[in-house]
Tab-separated table of C-alpha atoms in Angstrom:
chain	number	residue	atom	x	y	z
A	1	MET	CA	12.964	0.484	-8.046
A	2	ILE	CA	11.716	2.915	-10.799
A	3	ILE	CA	9.741	5.542	-11.807
A	4	ARG	CA	8.241	5.489	-15.180
A	5	ASN	CA	5.709	8.159	-15.511
A	6	LEU	CA	4.706	11.538	-13.440
A	7	VAL	CA	1.859	13.246	-13.498
A	8	LEU	CA	0.998	16.808	-12.044
A	9	ARG	CA	-1.882	18.672	-11.345
A	10	ASN	CA	-2.339	21.784	-9.534
A	11	PHE	CA	0.912	21.156	-7.972
A	12	ARG	CA	3.148	24.139	-6.899
A	13	SER	CA	4.139	26.118	-9.891
A	14	TYR	CA	2.405	23.789	-12.367
A	15	ASP	CA	-1.131	23.317	-13.645
A	16	PHE	CA	-0.578	19.994	-15.647
A	17	ALA	CA	2.671	18.240	-16.359
A	18	GLU	CA	3.500	14.473	-17.736
A	19	LEU	CA	6.665	13.255	-17.692
A	20	SER	CA	7.920	10.006	-18.498
A	21	PHE	CA	11.288	8.693	-17.279
A	22	ASP	CA	14.213	6.197	-18.017
A	23	LYS	CA	16.373	3.739	-15.728
A	24	GLY	CA	19.872	5.621	-14.699
A	25	LEU	CA	20.902	9.542	-14.931
A	26	ASN	CA	17.891	11.883	-15.136
A	27	VAL	CA	18.980	15.716	-15.236
A	28	ILE	CA	16.443	18.369	-14.799
A	29	VAL	CA	18.086	21.587	-16.404
A	30	GLY	CA	17.025	25.587	-15.943
A	31	GLU	CA	17.460	28.807	-13.960
A	32	ASN	CA	16.360	29.341	-10.418
A	33	ALA	CA	12.940	29.649	-9.523
A	34	GLU	CA	11.420	28.062	-13.323
A	35	GLY	CA	10.143	24.847	-11.320
A	36	LYS	CA	12.827	22.193	-11.648
A	37	THR	CA	13.021	21.340	-8.166
A	38	ASN	CA	9.155	21.135	-8.198
A	39	ILE	CA	9.494	17.898	-10.193
A	40	VAL	CA	11.949	16.088	-7.941
A	41	GLU	CA	9.765	17.385	-4.476
A	42	ALA	CA	6.937	15.773	-6.194
A	43	ILE	CA	8.834	12.615	-6.595
A	44	HIS	CA	10.030	12.435	-3.158
A	45	TYR	CA	6.490	13.189	-1.539
A	46	LEU	CA	5.464	9.693	-3.096
A	47	SER	CA	7.800	8.096	-0.408
A	48	LEU	CA	6.880	10.071	2.968
A	49	ALA	CA	3.465	11.743	2.058
A	50	ARG	CA	5.475	15.249	3.357
A	51	SER	CA	7.629	17.672	1.425
A	52	PHE	CA	11.723	18.169	2.294
A	53	ARG	CA	10.443	21.870	1.379
A	54	THR	CA	8.126	22.727	3.757
A	55	ALA	CA	5.925	21.123	6.447
A	56	GLU	CA	2.621	22.776	5.250
A	57	ASP	CA	1.128	20.610	2.635
A	58	ALA	CA	-1.145	23.359	1.438
A	59	ASN	CA	1.959	25.479	0.221
A	60	LEU	CA	1.821	22.477	-2.726
A	61	ILE	CA	-1.133	23.539	-4.240
A	62	ARG	CA	-0.845	25.826	-6.820
A	63	GLU	CA	-2.502	29.197	-6.204
A	64	LYS	CA	-6.216	29.706	-6.735
A	65	SER	CA	-6.495	26.136	-6.894
A	66	ASP	CA	-9.008	23.876	-4.906
A	67	PHE	CA	-6.305	21.049	-4.969
A	68	ALA	CA	-3.203	19.400	-6.323
A	69	ALA	CA	-2.365	16.004	-7.631
A	70	ILE	CA	0.756	13.217	-8.444
A	71	GLU	CA	-0.026	10.555	-10.184
A	72	ALA	CA	2.968	7.993	-10.540
A	73	GLU	CA	3.641	4.518	-12.006
A	74	VAL	CA	6.562	2.611	-10.294
A	75	SER	CA	8.080	-0.180	-10.807
A	76	GLU	CA	9.889	-2.866	-8.585
A	77	GLY	CA	11.118	-5.654	-10.775
A	78	SER	CA	8.015	-7.046	-12.563
A	79	THR	CA	5.717	-5.338	-9.793
A	80	LYS	CA	3.876	-2.390	-11.688
A	81	LYS	CA	2.460	0.115	-9.189
A	82	LYS	CA	0.217	3.315	-9.619
A	83	ILE	CA	0.368	5.725	-6.749
A	84	ASN	CA	-2.391	8.371	-6.627
A	85	VAL	CA	-1.982	11.414	-4.024
A	86	VAL	CA	-4.532	14.166	-3.963
A	87	LEU	CA	-3.985	17.121	-1.528
A	88	THR	CA	-6.802	19.876	-0.576
A	89	SER	CA	-7.296	22.126	2.239
A	90	SER	CA	-8.893	19.196	4.814
A	91	GLY	CA	-6.288	16.827	3.840
A	92	LYS	CA	-4.515	14.454	1.645
A	93	LYS	CA	-5.604	10.871	0.459
A	94	VAL	CA	-2.783	8.264	-0.744
A	95	ALA	CA	-3.951	5.246	-2.802
A	96	CYS	CA	-2.026	2.386	-4.622
A	97	ASN	CA	-3.751	0.627	-7.460
A	98	GLY	CA	-6.841	2.214	-6.325
A	99	LYS	CA	-6.403	0.936	-2.826
A	100	ALA	CA	-6.426	3.763	-0.260
A	101	ILE	CA	-3.046	3.895	2.165
A	102	ASN	CA	-3.607	5.239	5.456
A	103	ARG	CA	-0.003	4.387	6.955
A	104	LEU	CA	3.240	5.644	6.889
A	105	SER	CA	4.648	2.412	6.909
A	106	GLU	CA	2.892	1.179	4.063
A	107	LEU	CA	3.761	3.916	1.553
A	108	SER	CA	7.791	4.158	2.518
A	109	GLU	CA	7.229	0.436	1.654
A	110	LEU	CA	5.847	0.969	-1.583
A	111	VAL	CA	7.914	3.790	-2.665
A	112	ASN	CA	11.522	4.439	-1.654
A	113	VAL	CA	13.023	8.034	-2.690
A	114	VAL	CA	15.932	9.023	-0.759
A	115	VAL	CA	16.882	13.124	-1.610
A	116	PHE	CA	20.069	15.301	-1.302
A	117	GLU	CA	18.932	19.050	-1.118
A	118	PRO	CA	21.681	22.128	-0.097
A	119	PRO	CA	20.424	22.394	3.837
A	120	ARG	CA	21.931	19.035	3.958
A	121	VAL	CA	25.328	20.051	3.590
A	122	LEU	CA	24.813	21.810	7.474
A	123	LEU	CA	23.823	18.486	8.646
A	124	PHE	CA	26.296	17.813	11.096
A	125	LYS	CA	26.308	21.709	12.438
A	126	GLU	CA	22.620	21.256	12.685
A	127	SER	CA	20.835	20.671	16.081
A	128	PRO	CA	20.751	17.100	17.059
A	129	LYS	CA	17.083	16.553	15.877
A	130	ALA	CA	18.047	16.932	12.298
A	131	ARG	CA	20.539	14.049	12.351
A	132	ARG	CA	17.893	12.087	14.598
A	133	ASP	CA	15.519	12.824	11.692
A	134	PHE	CA	17.877	11.152	9.206
A	135	LEU	CA	18.404	8.043	11.598
A	136	ASP	CA	14.735	7.793	11.774
A	137	ILE	CA	13.536	8.373	8.424
A	138	SER	CA	16.124	6.282	6.812
A	139	LEU	CA	15.608	3.186	9.469
A	140	SER	CA	12.113	3.466	8.902
A	141	LYS	CA	11.966	2.724	5.294
A	142	GLN	CA	14.117	-0.052	5.849
A	143	SER	CA	12.454	-1.731	8.679
A	144	SER	CA	8.465	-1.189	9.321
A	145	ILE	CA	9.312	-2.757	12.983
A	146	TYR	CA	11.270	-0.099	13.757
A	147	LEU	CA	8.811	2.336	12.761
A	148	GLU	CA	6.233	0.682	15.065
A	149	TYR	CA	8.940	0.930	17.915
A	150	VAL	CA	9.579	4.982	17.245
A	151	THR	CA	5.484	4.996	17.701
A	152	LYS	CA	4.888	3.255	20.320
A	153	TYR	CA	8.201	5.502	22.260
A	154	GLU	CA	6.903	8.873	21.534
A	155	ARG	CA	3.046	7.570	22.495
A	156	ALA	CA	4.808	6.457	26.169
A	157	LEU	CA	6.981	9.413	26.043
A	158	ARG	CA	3.569	11.944	25.760
A	159	GLU	CA	2.099	10.379	28.469
A	160	ARG	CA	5.032	10.517	30.671
A	161	ASN	CA	5.423	14.525	29.708
A	162	GLU	CA	1.537	14.616	30.332
A	163	LEU	CA	2.236	13.249	33.997
A	164	LEU	CA	5.144	15.319	34.651
A	165	LYS	CA	3.061	18.607	33.692
A	166	LEU	CA	0.760	17.714	36.727
A	167	ASP	CA	0.909	20.015	39.895
A	168	LYS	CA	2.042	16.416	41.990
A	169	PRO	CA	2.318	13.577	39.756
A	170	ASN	CA	1.512	10.090	41.032
A	171	GLU	CA	4.834	8.528	41.848
A	172	VAL	CA	3.719	5.016	41.000
A	173	GLN	CA	2.440	5.737	37.821
A	174	LEU	CA	5.151	7.702	36.959
A	175	GLU	CA	7.290	4.299	37.491
A	176	ILE	CA	5.209	2.512	35.357
A	177	VAL	CA	5.422	4.721	32.471
A	178	THR	CA	8.958	4.953	32.730
A	179	ASP	CA	9.117	1.626	32.927
A	180	LEU	CA	7.400	1.241	29.461
A	181	LEU	CA	9.838	3.816	27.747
A	182	ILE	CA	13.028	1.983	28.931
A	183	GLU	CA	11.154	-0.958	27.819
A	184	VAL	CA	10.527	0.500	24.125
A	185	ALA	CA	13.919	2.806	24.354
A	186	GLU	CA	15.820	-0.245	24.384
A	187	LYS	CA	14.395	-1.561	21.403
A	188	VAL	CA	14.556	2.171	19.305
A	189	VAL	CA	18.189	2.009	20.662
A	190	ARG	CA	19.187	-1.458	19.754
A	191	TYR	CA	17.997	-0.811	15.957
A	192	ARG	CA	20.090	2.885	15.838
A	193	GLU	CA	23.518	1.139	17.145
A	194	MET	CA	23.186	-1.511	14.535
A	195	TYR	CA	22.268	0.705	11.775
A	196	VAL	CA	24.962	3.178	12.431
A	197	GLU	CA	27.352	0.205	11.685
A	198	GLN	CA	25.896	-0.890	8.683
A	199	ILE	CA	26.393	2.727	7.713
A	200	ASN	CA	29.946	2.447	8.705
A	201	GLN	CA	30.422	-0.293	6.576
A	202	VAL	CA	29.876	1.341	3.241
A	203	LEU	CA	30.629	4.952	4.286
A	204	SER	CA	34.384	5.434	3.726
A	205	LYS	CA	33.713	3.510	0.172
A	206	ILE	CA	30.972	6.195	-1.034
A	207	VAL	CA	33.473	9.103	0.389
A	208	THR	CA	37.149	7.838	-0.759
A	209	THR	CA	34.937	7.252	-4.429
A	210	ILE	CA	33.621	10.892	-5.047
A	211	LYS	CA	36.730	12.409	-3.292
A	212	GLY	CA	39.226	10.496	-5.346
A	213	GLU	CA	41.739	9.446	-2.381
A	214	GLN	CA	41.442	6.970	0.579
A	215	GLU	CA	39.344	8.262	3.460
A	216	ASN	CA	38.028	7.295	6.379
A	217	ALA	CA	34.910	8.623	7.667
A	218	ARG	CA	32.710	7.079	10.352
A	219	ILE	CA	29.680	8.019	12.259
A	220	ARG	CA	29.692	7.866	16.223
A	221	TYR	CA	26.236	7.329	17.904
A	222	GLN	CA	25.699	8.452	21.232
A	223	PRO	CA	23.169	6.606	23.136
A	224	PHE	CA	21.641	7.800	26.319
A	225	ALA	CA	22.598	4.324	28.004
A	226	ARG	CA	24.711	1.649	25.683
A	227	PRO	CA	23.046	-1.045	24.516
A	228	ASP	CA	24.332	-3.884	26.143
A	229	ALA	CA	23.123	-6.197	28.841
A	230	SER	CA	22.786	-3.662	31.403
A	231	PHE	CA	20.834	-1.409	29.315
A	232	LYS	CA	17.562	-1.528	31.474
A	233	LYS	CA	19.504	-1.074	34.746
A	234	ASN	CA	21.585	1.796	33.424
A	235	ALA	CA	18.749	3.422	31.893
A	236	LYS	CA	16.490	3.293	34.923
A	237	SER	CA	19.734	4.633	36.707
A	238	ALA	CA	19.807	7.532	34.339
A	239	PHE	CA	16.057	8.255	34.678
A	240	SER	CA	15.843	8.106	38.660
A	241	LYS	CA	19.383	10.518	38.349
A	242	ALA	CA	17.268	12.926	35.835
A	243	LEU	CA	13.530	12.935	37.633
A	244	GLU	CA	14.403	15.484	39.725
A	245	SER	CA	15.008	18.299	36.775
A	246	ASP	CA	11.961	16.398	34.884
A	247	LEU	CA	9.867	17.151	37.450
A	248	ARG	CA	10.742	20.981	37.599
A	249	LYS	CA	11.294	21.575	34.268
A	250	LYS	CA	8.379	19.252	33.425
A	251	VAL	CA	9.357	17.165	30.593
A	252	THR	CA	11.345	14.289	29.821
A	253	SER	CA	15.100	15.048	29.623
A	254	ILE	CA	16.802	11.462	28.334
A	255	GLY	CA	16.307	8.981	25.903
A	256	PRO	CA	16.306	8.157	22.525
A	257	HIS	CA	14.027	11.747	21.760
A	258	ARG	CA	17.568	13.813	22.984
A	259	GLU	CA	20.254	11.450	21.227
A	260	ASP	CA	22.786	12.852	18.736
A	261	PHE	CA	25.521	11.241	16.628
A	262	LYS	CA	28.788	12.814	15.215
A	263	MET	CA	30.579	12.421	12.343
A	264	SER	CA	34.516	12.338	11.451
A	265	LEU	CA	36.899	12.094	8.951
A	266	ASN	CA	39.980	10.876	9.294
A	267	GLY	CA	39.728	11.191	13.268
A	268	LYS	CA	38.364	14.832	13.390
A	269	ASP	CA	35.159	16.048	14.071
A	270	VAL	CA	33.457	17.330	10.724
A	271	ALA	CA	31.316	19.819	12.484
A	272	ARG	CA	34.384	21.249	13.822
A	273	TYR	CA	37.275	20.839	11.899
A	274	GLY	CA	36.033	19.892	8.334
A	275	SER	CA	35.564	22.220	5.530
A	276	GLN	CA	32.479	23.479	3.825
A	277	GLY	CA	33.630	21.177	0.894
A	278	GLU	CA	34.185	18.477	3.293
A	279	ASN	CA	30.872	18.470	5.098
A	280	ARG	CA	29.133	18.535	1.839
A	281	ILE	CA	30.424	15.727	-0.033
A	282	LEU	CA	30.191	13.779	3.678
A	283	ALA	CA	26.718	15.150	3.814
A	284	LEU	CA	25.837	13.075	0.285
A	285	ALA	CA	27.732	10.115	1.094
A	286	LEU	CA	25.692	9.553	4.002
A	287	THR	CA	22.742	10.185	1.858
A	288	LEU	CA	23.914	7.676	-0.449
A	289	SER	CA	24.543	4.850	1.955
A	290	PRO	CA	20.909	3.514	2.629
A	291	TYR	CA	20.764	2.497	-0.688
A	292	PHE	CA	23.898	0.029	-0.559
A	293	LEU	CA	22.485	-1.471	2.866
A	294	ILE	CA	19.294	-2.856	0.783
A	295	GLU	CA	20.443	-6.414	-0.546
A	296	ASP	CA	17.219	-6.479	-3.004
A	297	LYS	CA	18.197	-4.721	-5.840
A	298	ASP	CA	14.366	-4.137	-7.188
A	299	LYS	CA	13.769	-2.265	-3.635
A	300	ARG	CA	16.789	0.079	-3.411
A	301	PRO	CA	15.560	3.495	-3.650
A	302	ILE	CA	15.249	6.251	-6.228
A	303	VAL	CA	17.880	9.098	-5.660
A	304	VAL	CA	17.119	12.481	-5.685
A	305	LEU	CA	20.050	15.246	-5.792
A	306	ASP	CA	18.759	18.753	-5.823
A	307	ASP	CA	21.199	21.038	-6.943
A	308	VAL	CA	24.378	18.935	-5.601
A	309	MET	CA	26.837	19.918	-7.994
A	310	SER	CA	26.954	23.768	-7.482
A	311	GLU	CA	29.642	23.597	-4.600
A	312	LEU	CA	31.748	20.573	-6.056
A	313	ASP	CA	34.869	21.184	-8.320
A	314	ALA	CA	34.833	19.973	-11.576
A	315	GLU	CA	36.951	16.686	-10.671
A	316	ASN	CA	34.415	15.927	-7.887
A	317	GLN	CA	31.750	16.483	-10.133
A	318	GLU	CA	33.008	13.765	-12.675
A	319	ARG	CA	33.716	11.204	-9.666
A	320	LEU	CA	30.252	11.728	-8.688
A	321	ILE	CA	28.614	11.142	-11.911
A	322	SER	CA	30.777	8.014	-12.770
A	323	PHE	CA	29.636	7.207	-9.225
A	324	LEU	CA	25.999	7.881	-9.817
A	325	THR	CA	25.809	5.437	-12.852
A	326	LYS	CA	25.796	2.634	-10.682
A	327	PHE	CA	22.855	3.560	-9.337
A	328	GLU	CA	19.232	2.259	-10.502
A	329	GLN	CA	17.461	6.061	-11.346
A	330	VAL	CA	18.846	9.177	-10.194
A	331	PHE	CA	17.511	12.598	-10.740
A	332	ILE	CA	19.682	15.366	-10.545
A	333	THR	CA	18.812	18.916	-10.704
A	334	SER	CA	21.114	22.047	-11.887
A	335	THR	CA	20.977	25.597	-13.415
A	336	SER	CA	23.477	23.707	-16.242
A	337	LEU	CA	25.014	20.491	-16.426
A	338	GLU	CA	26.253	18.406	-19.181
A	339	VAL	CA	25.732	14.204	-18.975
A	340	LYS	CA	26.507	11.961	-21.218
A	341	ASN	CA	24.386	8.893	-21.716
A	342	ALA	CA	21.482	10.985	-19.437
A	343	SER	CA	17.785	11.554	-19.980
A	344	VAL	CA	17.786	15.225	-19.974
A	345	TYR	CA	14.530	17.805	-19.279
A	346	GLU	CA	14.971	21.528	-19.545
A	347	VAL	CA	12.463	23.594	-17.692
A	348	LYS	CA	11.589	27.093	-18.548
A	349	ASN	CA	8.882	29.094	-17.796
A	350	HIS	CA	7.614	26.163	-15.531
A	351	LYS	CA	7.340	23.667	-19.168
A	352	ILE	CA	9.085	21.083	-19.455
A	353	ALA	CA	10.788	19.727	-22.873
A	354	ARG	CA	12.879	16.115	-22.860
A	355	ARG	CA	15.779	15.496	-24.720
A	356	ASN	CA	18.120	13.099	-24.627
A	357	SER	CA	22.362	13.772	-23.993
């Protein structure tokens, strides 16, 4: 998957910008606060219709402007798609080749972008929600069916929580909703288990390539009930044990929405024992791993790496750059980075000039 052209109108710091991109490495250089991250933020927005920097779309609209727009031409093999996004104070509109896109699952199939940003170095030390979000977003991009299951689970979860908030919940109704929750939860847990195993097949190879020495990196998924033949029985038992507490706290305390995973390097928990550099490299490797899980090369994601080089030493930088040449298209932002055979975009005073290295 390749993004060929990008047009920004009233997006962040840009009143207007038009860019063309090539396959391979695209390096965006400039001092901090000059607007380089705004460019890759717009590219990523095409994939999820949301920013990796803010939860409020209003923050993406240039000051004193009524709207912001992102236009992009994306190619997938011989197929070309034109994506249009318009943001206003009343909401957003997304279209592909002039046809409105109303569901996130449709958009994620049209444009796939993976992003590494500086806060991701804390992924293994943050709350479990950050790790669940990584799994859910990565899996949803790979499988629209999984996204449907997660949506169904969240719907059933809301219904159960609403019942728990009542002064005297109907026991029969609560049991029915809990059984429905368990039925959908099983599908979510099985998909997560399968996906984690797929990641584990490529993760150590990526870490070894970046670090330049043999490493053993693994994710250890921690489901609330093992996805085996006894799942429903064990899940129902777990919900029964938690019922008294759930009724008292008026919220569902167990299930896929409370699960977690841990990352280990050579058998040691990275969150507890890993250095800052190891956390950074493992978070980067995990970000890149979904790329290799997609068999159809034309559908493999566009890679965005925001300020990835700042904490890596020269040798790790060199190995990473060499590794990134294997990807179809990569965008790297940096305050200063010299890369051979890359397309380089210099950003200064929110103006963009292209040169080839």
